[in-house]
Short mmCIF file of N, CA and C in Angstrom, two decimals:
data_model
loop_
_atom_site.label_atom_id
_atom_site.label_comp_id
_atom_site.label_asym_id
_atom_site.label_seq_id
_atom_site.Cartn_x
_atom_site.Cartn_y
_atom_site.Cartn_z
N MET U 241 109.86 103.95 87.82
CA MET U 241 110.02 104.74 89.03
C MET U 241 108.95 105.83 89.09
N THR U 242 108.65 106.46 87.90
CA THR U 242 107.65 107.52 87.86
C THR U 242 106.27 106.98 88.23
N ARG U 243 105.94 105.78 87.77
CA ARG U 243 104.63 105.18 88.10
C ARG U 243 104.53 104.94 89.60
N LEU U 244 105.63 104.51 90.24
CA LEU U 244 105.62 104.27 91.68
C LEU U 244 105.40 105.57 92.44
N ARG U 245 106.07 106.65 91.98
CA ARG U 245 105.88 107.95 92.64
C ARG U 245 104.45 108.44 92.47
N LEU U 246 103.89 108.30 91.26
CA LEU U 246 102.50 108.72 91.00
C LEU U 246 101.55 107.93 91.88
N ARG U 247 101.77 106.63 92.00
CA ARG U 247 100.92 105.78 92.84
C ARG U 247 100.98 106.24 94.30
N SER U 248 102.19 106.54 94.79
CA SER U 248 102.36 107.00 96.16
C SER U 248 101.64 108.31 96.40
N LEU U 249 101.74 109.25 95.41
CA LEU U 249 101.05 110.53 95.55
C LEU U 249 99.55 110.37 95.57
N LEU U 250 99.02 109.50 94.71
CA LEU U 250 97.57 109.26 94.69
C LEU U 250 97.11 108.64 95.99
N LEU U 251 97.86 107.68 96.53
CA LEU U 251 97.50 107.07 97.80
C LEU U 251 97.57 108.09 98.93
N ALA U 252 98.57 108.96 98.89
CA ALA U 252 98.70 109.98 99.92
C ALA U 252 97.52 110.95 99.87
N ALA U 253 97.11 111.33 98.66
CA ALA U 253 95.97 112.24 98.52
C ALA U 253 94.70 111.60 99.06
N GLY U 254 94.50 110.31 98.76
CA GLY U 254 93.33 109.61 99.28
C GLY U 254 93.35 109.53 100.79
N ALA U 255 94.51 109.25 101.34
CA ALA U 255 94.61 109.17 102.80
C ALA U 255 94.38 110.53 103.43
N PHE U 256 94.85 111.61 102.75
CA PHE U 256 94.63 112.96 103.29
C PHE U 256 93.15 113.27 103.35
N ALA U 257 92.40 112.86 102.31
CA ALA U 257 90.95 113.09 102.31
C ALA U 257 90.29 112.35 103.46
N LEU U 258 90.68 111.11 103.68
CA LEU U 258 90.13 110.35 104.80
C LEU U 258 90.51 110.98 106.12
N PHE U 259 91.75 111.42 106.24
CA PHE U 259 92.25 112.00 107.49
C PHE U 259 91.52 113.30 107.81
N SER U 260 91.21 114.10 106.76
CA SER U 260 90.55 115.38 106.97
C SER U 260 89.12 115.22 107.43
N CYS U 261 88.46 114.13 107.04
CA CYS U 261 87.04 113.98 107.31
C CYS U 261 86.74 113.12 108.51
N ALA U 262 87.71 112.49 109.08
CA ALA U 262 87.44 111.57 110.18
C ALA U 262 88.42 111.79 111.30
N GLU U 263 88.01 111.46 112.50
CA GLU U 263 88.88 111.55 113.65
C GLU U 263 89.72 110.29 113.74
N PRO U 264 90.96 110.38 114.16
CA PRO U 264 91.77 109.18 114.32
C PRO U 264 91.14 108.26 115.36
N THR U 265 91.16 106.95 115.09
CA THR U 265 90.56 105.99 116.00
C THR U 265 91.59 105.15 116.72
N ALA U 266 92.82 105.14 116.26
CA ALA U 266 93.85 104.33 116.90
C ALA U 266 94.78 105.24 117.69
N PRO U 267 95.13 104.85 118.91
CA PRO U 267 96.08 105.66 119.68
C PRO U 267 97.42 105.70 118.98
N THR U 268 98.16 106.78 119.16
CA THR U 268 99.47 106.89 118.52
C THR U 268 100.50 107.38 119.50
N SER U 269 101.77 107.21 119.12
CA SER U 269 102.88 107.69 119.92
C SER U 269 103.80 108.45 118.99
N SER U 270 104.99 108.81 119.45
CA SER U 270 105.84 109.63 118.59
C SER U 270 107.32 109.31 118.75
N THR U 271 107.67 108.04 118.63
CA THR U 271 109.07 107.69 118.86
C THR U 271 109.75 107.03 117.67
N ALA U 272 109.07 106.86 116.54
CA ALA U 272 109.69 106.20 115.40
C ALA U 272 109.52 107.03 114.14
N ALA U 273 110.29 106.70 113.11
CA ALA U 273 110.18 107.43 111.85
C ALA U 273 108.91 107.06 111.13
N PRO U 274 108.33 107.99 110.34
CA PRO U 274 107.09 107.70 109.64
C PRO U 274 107.28 106.73 108.49
N SER U 275 106.20 106.01 108.17
CA SER U 275 106.20 105.12 107.02
C SER U 275 105.95 105.94 105.76
N THR U 276 106.46 105.49 104.63
CA THR U 276 106.17 106.17 103.38
C THR U 276 105.47 105.24 102.39
N LEU U 277 104.96 104.11 102.87
CA LEU U 277 104.33 103.16 101.96
C LEU U 277 102.98 103.67 101.48
N PHE U 278 102.12 104.10 102.40
CA PHE U 278 100.81 104.62 102.06
C PHE U 278 100.51 105.83 102.93
N GLY U 279 99.64 106.72 102.48
CA GLY U 279 99.02 107.72 103.33
C GLY U 279 99.96 108.77 103.88
N LEU U 280 99.55 109.33 105.01
CA LEU U 280 100.26 110.42 105.64
C LEU U 280 100.74 110.04 107.02
N PRO U 281 101.90 110.56 107.44
CA PRO U 281 102.38 110.25 108.78
C PRO U 281 101.45 110.80 109.85
N ILE U 282 101.33 110.10 110.98
CA ILE U 282 100.58 110.61 112.11
C ILE U 282 101.46 110.58 113.34
N GLY U 283 101.04 111.25 114.39
CA GLY U 283 101.82 111.30 115.61
C GLY U 283 102.64 112.58 115.64
N GLY U 284 102.98 113.03 116.84
CA GLY U 284 103.74 114.26 116.97
C GLY U 284 105.21 114.05 116.66
N GLY U 285 105.91 115.14 116.54
CA GLY U 285 107.35 115.08 116.33
C GLY U 285 107.71 114.32 115.08
N GLY U 286 108.48 113.23 115.23
CA GLY U 286 108.95 112.47 114.09
C GLY U 286 107.89 111.60 113.45
N GLY U 287 106.71 111.53 114.04
CA GLY U 287 105.66 110.69 113.48
C GLY U 287 105.88 109.24 113.85
N VAL U 288 104.84 108.44 113.75
CA VAL U 288 104.93 107.05 114.15
C VAL U 288 104.50 106.14 113.04
N GLY U 289 103.29 106.27 112.65
CA GLY U 289 102.73 105.41 111.64
C GLY U 289 101.97 106.26 110.65
N THR U 290 101.14 105.62 109.88
CA THR U 290 100.37 106.28 108.86
C THR U 290 98.92 105.93 109.08
N LEU U 291 98.08 106.94 109.27
CA LEU U 291 96.67 106.72 109.50
C LEU U 291 95.98 106.50 108.16
N VAL U 292 95.29 105.39 108.02
CA VAL U 292 94.60 105.06 106.77
C VAL U 292 93.30 104.34 107.09
N ASP U 293 92.48 104.23 106.10
CA ASP U 293 91.36 103.28 106.08
C ASP U 293 91.39 102.70 104.69
N THR U 294 92.10 101.60 104.54
CA THR U 294 92.32 101.04 103.22
C THR U 294 92.41 99.53 103.28
N THR U 295 92.35 98.91 102.13
CA THR U 295 92.50 97.46 102.04
C THR U 295 93.88 97.15 101.49
N VAL U 296 94.58 96.23 102.16
CA VAL U 296 95.93 95.86 101.76
C VAL U 296 96.00 94.36 101.50
N THR U 297 97.06 93.96 100.82
CA THR U 297 97.34 92.54 100.62
C THR U 297 98.17 92.05 101.80
N ALA U 298 97.70 91.00 102.45
CA ALA U 298 98.40 90.47 103.62
C ALA U 298 99.46 89.46 103.21
N VAL U 299 100.57 89.46 103.93
CA VAL U 299 101.59 88.43 103.75
C VAL U 299 100.98 87.10 104.22
N GLN U 300 101.28 86.03 103.48
CA GLN U 300 100.69 84.72 103.77
C GLN U 300 101.74 83.74 104.30
N ARG U 301 101.29 82.87 105.18
CA ARG U 301 102.17 81.82 105.71
C ARG U 301 102.38 80.73 104.66
N ALA U 302 103.58 80.17 104.63
CA ALA U 302 103.85 79.06 103.72
C ALA U 302 103.04 77.84 104.12
N VAL U 303 102.86 77.64 105.42
CA VAL U 303 102.02 76.55 105.95
C VAL U 303 100.98 77.19 106.86
N PRO U 304 99.68 77.14 106.48
CA PRO U 304 98.65 77.76 107.31
C PRO U 304 98.60 77.17 108.71
N LEU U 305 98.22 78.00 109.68
CA LEU U 305 98.02 77.51 111.05
C LEU U 305 96.65 76.84 111.12
N LEU U 306 96.61 75.62 111.64
CA LEU U 306 95.35 74.88 111.74
C LEU U 306 94.47 75.41 112.87
N ALA U 307 95.10 76.06 113.85
CA ALA U 307 94.37 76.64 114.98
C ALA U 307 95.13 77.84 115.49
N ASP U 308 94.46 78.68 116.27
CA ASP U 308 95.15 79.82 116.90
C ASP U 308 96.31 79.32 117.75
N VAL U 309 97.36 80.12 117.81
CA VAL U 309 98.50 79.83 118.68
C VAL U 309 98.66 81.03 119.61
N SER U 310 98.61 80.79 120.94
CA SER U 310 98.66 81.88 121.90
C SER U 310 99.77 81.68 122.92
N ALA U 311 100.24 82.80 123.46
CA ALA U 311 101.18 82.77 124.58
C ALA U 311 100.95 84.02 125.41
N SER U 312 101.15 83.89 126.72
CA SER U 312 100.97 85.00 127.65
C SER U 312 102.18 85.14 128.54
N ALA U 313 102.40 86.36 129.02
CA ALA U 313 103.47 86.62 129.99
C ALA U 313 103.08 87.85 130.79
N THR U 314 103.39 87.83 132.07
CA THR U 314 103.20 89.01 132.90
C THR U 314 104.49 89.80 132.86
N ILE U 315 104.41 91.01 132.33
CA ILE U 315 105.59 91.83 132.09
C ILE U 315 105.49 93.10 132.93
N GLY U 316 106.57 93.40 133.63
CA GLY U 316 106.63 94.59 134.48
C GLY U 316 107.51 95.66 133.91
N TYR U 317 107.91 96.58 134.77
CA TYR U 317 108.69 97.75 134.37
C TYR U 317 109.99 97.37 133.66
N GLU U 318 110.61 96.26 134.04
CA GLU U 318 111.89 95.85 133.45
C GLU U 318 111.75 95.34 132.02
N GLY U 319 110.53 95.08 131.57
CA GLY U 319 110.31 94.62 130.20
C GLY U 319 110.40 93.10 130.08
N GLY U 320 110.33 92.61 128.86
CA GLY U 320 110.39 91.17 128.61
C GLY U 320 110.01 90.85 127.18
N SER U 321 109.85 89.56 126.89
CA SER U 321 109.56 89.11 125.53
C SER U 321 108.51 88.01 125.53
N ILE U 322 107.82 87.90 124.40
CA ILE U 322 106.89 86.79 124.16
C ILE U 322 107.21 86.22 122.79
N VAL U 323 107.36 84.90 122.71
CA VAL U 323 107.63 84.21 121.45
C VAL U 323 106.51 83.21 121.20
N LEU U 324 106.06 83.13 119.95
CA LEU U 324 105.05 82.13 119.57
C LEU U 324 105.74 81.07 118.71
N PRO U 325 106.07 79.92 119.29
CA PRO U 325 106.78 78.87 118.53
C PRO U 325 106.01 78.46 117.27
N GLY U 326 106.76 78.25 116.20
CA GLY U 326 106.16 77.77 114.95
C GLY U 326 105.54 78.86 114.09
N THR U 327 105.49 80.10 114.60
CA THR U 327 104.87 81.18 113.83
C THR U 327 105.90 82.19 113.31
N GLY U 328 107.10 82.17 113.89
CA GLY U 328 108.11 83.15 113.52
C GLY U 328 107.93 84.50 114.19
N PHE U 329 107.10 84.54 115.23
CA PHE U 329 106.75 85.81 115.89
C PHE U 329 107.52 86.01 117.19
N ARG U 330 107.91 87.27 117.43
CA ARG U 330 108.52 87.66 118.70
C ARG U 330 108.06 89.08 119.03
N LEU U 331 107.69 89.30 120.29
CA LEU U 331 107.35 90.63 120.79
C LEU U 331 108.33 91.00 121.89
N ASP U 332 108.98 92.16 121.77
CA ASP U 332 109.89 92.65 122.79
C ASP U 332 109.30 93.90 123.43
N VAL U 333 109.16 93.85 124.75
CA VAL U 333 108.64 94.98 125.52
C VAL U 333 109.84 95.63 126.22
N PRO U 334 110.18 96.87 125.86
CA PRO U 334 111.36 97.49 126.46
C PRO U 334 111.13 97.92 127.91
N LYS U 335 112.19 98.12 128.61
CA LYS U 335 112.13 98.62 129.98
C LYS U 335 111.39 99.96 129.99
N GLY U 336 110.42 100.08 130.91
CA GLY U 336 109.68 101.32 131.05
C GLY U 336 108.45 101.43 130.17
N ALA U 337 108.18 100.42 129.34
CA ALA U 337 106.98 100.47 128.48
C ALA U 337 105.70 100.34 129.30
N VAL U 338 105.76 99.50 130.36
CA VAL U 338 104.63 99.37 131.28
C VAL U 338 105.11 99.77 132.68
N LEU U 339 104.25 100.44 133.41
CA LEU U 339 104.64 100.96 134.72
C LEU U 339 104.30 100.01 135.85
N GLN U 340 103.41 99.05 135.60
CA GLN U 340 103.06 98.05 136.60
C GLN U 340 102.91 96.71 135.91
N PRO U 341 103.05 95.60 136.62
CA PRO U 341 102.95 94.29 135.98
C PRO U 341 101.66 94.13 135.18
N THR U 342 101.81 93.72 133.93
CA THR U 342 100.67 93.60 133.01
C THR U 342 100.77 92.25 132.31
N THR U 343 99.68 91.49 132.33
CA THR U 343 99.66 90.22 131.60
C THR U 343 99.30 90.49 130.15
N ILE U 344 100.24 90.18 129.27
CA ILE U 344 100.07 90.40 127.83
C ILE U 344 99.89 89.05 127.16
N THR U 345 98.88 88.98 126.30
CA THR U 345 98.62 87.76 125.53
C THR U 345 98.70 88.08 124.05
N VAL U 346 99.43 87.25 123.31
CA VAL U 346 99.53 87.38 121.85
C VAL U 346 98.97 86.11 121.23
N THR U 347 98.12 86.28 120.22
CA THR U 347 97.51 85.15 119.53
C THR U 347 97.76 85.25 118.04
N ALA U 348 98.38 84.22 117.47
CA ALA U 348 98.51 84.11 116.02
C ALA U 348 97.19 83.56 115.49
N VAL U 349 96.59 84.28 114.55
CA VAL U 349 95.27 83.90 114.03
C VAL U 349 95.41 82.69 113.10
N ALA U 350 94.54 81.71 113.31
CA ALA U 350 94.55 80.51 112.47
C ALA U 350 94.35 80.88 111.00
N GLY U 351 94.96 80.08 110.12
CA GLY U 351 94.82 80.32 108.69
C GLY U 351 96.14 80.73 108.06
N SER U 352 96.06 81.32 106.87
CA SER U 352 97.25 81.66 106.11
C SER U 352 97.77 83.07 106.35
N THR U 353 96.91 83.98 106.71
CA THR U 353 97.33 85.37 106.88
C THR U 353 98.23 85.53 108.10
N VAL U 354 99.33 86.25 107.94
CA VAL U 354 100.23 86.52 109.06
C VAL U 354 99.59 87.64 109.89
N ALA U 355 98.76 87.23 110.86
CA ALA U 355 97.98 88.17 111.65
C ALA U 355 98.05 87.78 113.12
N TYR U 356 98.09 88.80 113.98
CA TYR U 356 98.20 88.58 115.42
C TYR U 356 97.24 89.50 116.17
N GLU U 357 96.66 88.97 117.24
CA GLU U 357 95.84 89.76 118.15
C GLU U 357 96.58 89.92 119.46
N PHE U 358 96.46 91.09 120.07
CA PHE U 358 97.17 91.42 121.30
C PHE U 358 96.16 91.83 122.37
N GLU U 359 96.38 91.34 123.56
CA GLU U 359 95.52 91.71 124.69
C GLU U 359 96.38 92.13 125.87
N PRO U 360 95.86 93.00 126.74
CA PRO U 360 94.51 93.56 126.77
C PRO U 360 94.30 94.57 125.63
N ALA U 361 93.19 94.41 124.90
CA ALA U 361 92.86 95.30 123.79
C ALA U 361 92.74 96.73 124.29
N GLY U 362 93.25 97.66 123.50
CA GLY U 362 93.17 99.07 123.85
C GLY U 362 94.31 99.58 124.70
N THR U 363 95.18 98.68 125.16
CA THR U 363 96.31 99.10 126.00
C THR U 363 97.27 99.99 125.21
N THR U 364 97.73 101.07 125.83
CA THR U 364 98.76 101.91 125.23
C THR U 364 100.01 101.83 126.11
N PHE U 365 101.16 102.18 125.55
CA PHE U 365 102.43 101.98 126.24
C PHE U 365 103.25 103.25 126.30
N ALA U 366 104.05 103.37 127.36
CA ALA U 366 104.92 104.53 127.55
C ALA U 366 106.07 104.52 126.54
N LYS U 367 106.47 103.32 126.09
CA LYS U 367 107.47 103.17 125.02
C LYS U 367 106.92 102.16 124.03
N ARG U 368 107.36 102.28 122.79
CA ARG U 368 106.84 101.38 121.75
C ARG U 368 107.44 99.99 121.87
N LEU U 369 106.59 98.98 121.64
CA LEU U 369 106.99 97.58 121.66
C LEU U 369 107.49 97.21 120.26
N VAL U 370 108.35 96.21 120.18
CA VAL U 370 108.91 95.81 118.89
C VAL U 370 108.43 94.42 118.50
N VAL U 371 107.83 94.34 117.31
CA VAL U 371 107.37 93.07 116.74
C VAL U 371 108.39 92.62 115.70
N THR U 372 108.81 91.36 115.80
CA THR U 372 109.71 90.77 114.79
C THR U 372 109.03 89.56 114.18
N GLN U 373 109.05 89.47 112.85
CA GLN U 373 108.45 88.34 112.14
C GLN U 373 109.49 87.68 111.25
N ASP U 374 109.61 86.38 111.36
CA ASP U 374 110.49 85.58 110.50
C ASP U 374 109.79 85.39 109.16
N LEU U 375 110.32 85.99 108.11
CA LEU U 375 109.69 85.91 106.79
C LEU U 375 109.99 84.61 106.07
N SER U 376 110.96 83.83 106.57
CA SER U 376 111.27 82.56 105.91
C SER U 376 110.11 81.57 106.02
N LEU U 377 109.17 81.84 106.92
CA LEU U 377 108.00 80.98 107.08
C LEU U 377 106.81 81.47 106.27
N THR U 378 107.05 82.42 105.36
CA THR U 378 105.97 83.00 104.56
C THR U 378 106.22 82.78 103.07
N THR U 379 105.19 83.05 102.28
CA THR U 379 105.32 82.88 100.83
C THR U 379 106.02 84.06 100.15
N ILE U 380 106.23 85.16 100.89
CA ILE U 380 106.86 86.33 100.29
C ILE U 380 108.38 86.20 100.22
N VAL U 381 108.94 85.23 100.92
CA VAL U 381 110.39 85.14 101.03
C VAL U 381 111.08 85.03 99.67
N SER U 382 110.44 84.41 98.70
CA SER U 382 111.07 84.23 97.39
C SER U 382 111.02 85.49 96.53
N SER U 383 110.27 86.51 96.97
CA SER U 383 110.15 87.72 96.15
C SER U 383 110.34 89.00 96.97
N LEU U 384 111.20 88.92 97.99
CA LEU U 384 111.41 90.08 98.87
C LEU U 384 112.05 91.26 98.17
N LEU U 385 113.00 91.00 97.28
CA LEU U 385 113.69 92.09 96.59
C LEU U 385 112.69 92.88 95.75
N GLY U 386 112.68 94.18 95.94
CA GLY U 386 111.80 95.03 95.15
C GLY U 386 110.38 95.13 95.69
N ARG U 387 110.11 94.55 96.86
CA ARG U 387 108.76 94.64 97.43
C ARG U 387 108.82 95.34 98.78
N SER U 388 107.72 95.98 99.13
CA SER U 388 107.61 96.63 100.43
C SER U 388 106.81 95.76 101.37
N VAL U 389 107.22 95.75 102.64
CA VAL U 389 106.49 95.03 103.68
C VAL U 389 106.25 96.02 104.81
N THR U 390 105.06 95.99 105.38
CA THR U 390 104.77 96.90 106.48
C THR U 390 103.86 96.24 107.51
N GLY U 391 103.99 96.67 108.76
CA GLY U 391 103.06 96.25 109.78
C GLY U 391 101.80 97.09 109.67
N ALA U 392 100.64 96.48 109.86
CA ALA U 392 99.37 97.20 109.68
C ALA U 392 98.39 96.82 110.79
N TYR U 393 97.71 97.83 111.32
CA TYR U 393 96.77 97.66 112.43
C TYR U 393 95.36 97.36 111.93
N PHE U 394 94.75 96.28 112.43
CA PHE U 394 93.35 96.00 112.15
C PHE U 394 92.60 95.92 113.48
N ARG U 395 91.28 96.17 113.44
CA ARG U 395 90.51 96.25 114.68
C ARG U 395 89.93 94.92 115.13
N SER U 396 89.53 94.07 114.18
CA SER U 396 88.94 92.78 114.55
C SER U 396 89.13 91.78 113.41
N ARG U 397 88.88 90.51 113.70
CA ARG U 397 89.03 89.47 112.67
C ARG U 397 88.07 89.66 111.50
N ASP U 398 87.00 90.40 111.72
CA ASP U 398 86.06 90.68 110.63
C ASP U 398 86.73 91.44 109.50
N GLU U 399 87.88 92.06 109.79
CA GLU U 399 88.59 92.83 108.77
C GLU U 399 89.67 92.02 108.06
N LEU U 400 89.75 90.73 108.35
CA LEU U 400 90.65 89.82 107.64
C LEU U 400 89.80 89.02 106.66
N PHE U 401 90.07 89.15 105.37
CA PHE U 401 89.20 88.57 104.36
C PHE U 401 89.78 87.28 103.77
N PRO U 402 88.89 86.37 103.32
CA PRO U 402 89.34 85.07 102.79
C PRO U 402 90.24 85.16 101.57
N ASP U 403 90.16 86.28 100.82
CA ASP U 403 90.98 86.40 99.61
C ASP U 403 92.41 86.85 99.90
N GLY U 404 92.79 86.94 101.21
CA GLY U 404 94.15 87.31 101.55
C GLY U 404 94.36 88.81 101.70
N THR U 405 93.28 89.58 101.69
CA THR U 405 93.40 91.01 101.92
C THR U 405 92.86 91.33 103.31
N ALA U 406 93.06 92.56 103.74
CA ALA U 406 92.58 92.99 105.06
C ALA U 406 92.31 94.48 105.03
N LYS U 407 91.32 94.90 105.81
CA LYS U 407 91.08 96.33 105.99
C LYS U 407 91.92 96.78 107.18
N VAL U 408 92.71 97.83 106.98
CA VAL U 408 93.60 98.29 108.05
C VAL U 408 93.41 99.79 108.28
N HIS U 409 93.89 100.25 109.44
CA HIS U 409 93.64 101.63 109.85
C HIS U 409 94.91 102.38 110.23
N GLU U 410 96.02 101.68 110.24
CA GLU U 410 97.29 102.32 110.58
C GLU U 410 98.42 101.45 110.03
N LEU U 411 99.41 102.10 109.43
CA LEU U 411 100.58 101.40 108.91
C LEU U 411 101.80 101.86 109.68
N GLU U 412 102.66 100.92 110.05
CA GLU U 412 103.80 101.22 110.91
C GLU U 412 105.11 101.22 110.12
N PRO U 413 106.04 102.11 110.48
CA PRO U 413 107.37 102.08 109.86
C PRO U 413 108.00 100.70 110.06
N THR U 414 108.49 100.11 109.00
CA THR U 414 108.94 98.71 109.03
C THR U 414 110.28 98.56 108.35
N THR U 415 111.14 97.70 108.92
CA THR U 415 112.41 97.38 108.28
C THR U 415 112.45 95.90 107.95
N VAL U 416 113.16 95.57 106.88
CA VAL U 416 113.36 94.18 106.48
C VAL U 416 114.85 93.90 106.46
N ASP U 417 115.28 92.84 107.12
CA ASP U 417 116.67 92.43 107.13
C ASP U 417 116.81 91.22 106.21
N LEU U 418 117.41 91.43 105.05
CA LEU U 418 117.54 90.36 104.07
C LEU U 418 118.54 89.30 104.49
N THR U 419 119.44 89.63 105.42
CA THR U 419 120.42 88.63 105.86
C THR U 419 119.79 87.62 106.81
N THR U 420 118.81 88.06 107.60
CA THR U 420 118.16 87.13 108.55
C THR U 420 116.74 86.77 108.11
N LEU U 421 116.28 87.39 107.00
CA LEU U 421 114.91 87.18 106.50
C LEU U 421 113.87 87.48 107.58
N THR U 422 114.07 88.60 108.25
CA THR U 422 113.11 89.03 109.26
C THR U 422 112.66 90.45 108.96
N THR U 423 111.48 90.78 109.46
CA THR U 423 110.98 92.15 109.38
C THR U 423 110.64 92.60 110.79
N ARG U 424 110.73 93.89 111.01
CA ARG U 424 110.54 94.42 112.36
C ARG U 424 109.79 95.75 112.29
N PHE U 425 108.84 95.94 113.21
CA PHE U 425 108.17 97.23 113.33
C PHE U 425 107.78 97.43 114.79
N SER U 426 107.50 98.68 115.15
CA SER U 426 107.15 98.97 116.53
C SER U 426 105.68 99.36 116.63
N ILE U 427 105.08 99.10 117.80
CA ILE U 427 103.69 99.42 118.02
C ILE U 427 103.55 100.15 119.36
N GLY U 428 102.57 101.05 119.41
CA GLY U 428 102.35 101.82 120.62
C GLY U 428 101.07 101.47 121.33
N HIS U 429 100.26 100.61 120.70
CA HIS U 429 98.97 100.22 121.29
C HIS U 429 98.56 98.85 120.77
N PHE U 430 97.62 98.24 121.47
CA PHE U 430 97.05 96.96 121.04
C PHE U 430 95.71 97.25 120.33
N SER U 431 95.24 96.54 119.19
CA SER U 431 94.98 95.16 119.39
C SER U 431 95.39 94.19 118.31
N GLY U 432 95.18 94.43 117.02
CA GLY U 432 95.54 93.45 115.99
C GLY U 432 96.50 94.02 114.96
N TYR U 433 97.48 93.19 114.53
CA TYR U 433 98.43 93.63 113.50
C TYR U 433 98.67 92.50 112.50
N ILE U 434 98.82 92.89 111.25
CA ILE U 434 99.20 91.94 110.20
C ILE U 434 100.47 92.45 109.53
N MET U 435 101.08 91.56 108.73
CA MET U 435 102.15 91.96 107.82
C MET U 435 101.49 92.17 106.47
N ALA U 436 101.68 93.36 105.87
CA ALA U 436 101.09 93.68 104.58
C ALA U 436 102.18 93.88 103.56
N THR U 437 101.85 93.71 102.29
CA THR U 437 102.82 93.89 101.22
C THR U 437 102.17 94.63 100.07
N ASP U 438 103.01 95.24 99.21
CA ASP U 438 102.46 95.98 98.06
C ASP U 438 102.25 95.06 96.89
#
């Protein structure tokens, strides 16, 4: 337990140094509890995510996607959902998140990494959207106990590496439901998110 606390403190100190020397590049909101996996909380009030510039280990699919899988929906003020069949992904847009009809596209990135791109890139929302991932379709399902899982923001596919790691810039507060083998986190802006693990 002491080693875990020391590791967390060292990661927090590193993130503080990065945070002090650079301007935040990802938009943030302030409606969810902060993450404690890495770095420091960002966002006003209760905090939203954790601003970082670090490399993480990405959760891997049990069966790699042979090609990108995409779905689009035009979502208005009343909200809606997008599901990507075969990927275990669901996006829920709450009522009031968008003020006018917006066509949202979600793409599961081909390969083993559990990674998604969201369009229109750069879009921010009045309320945070909820991402749900079915972990039973991943290789982490057999070792969930005692491990942390978090949603992580990446800017482009160039930051997804062949060795199963990724460079990320924001970590989101994440919950894991062991009864349904799903994980859930909220996002306040687009464009790319992966599932990361310690």
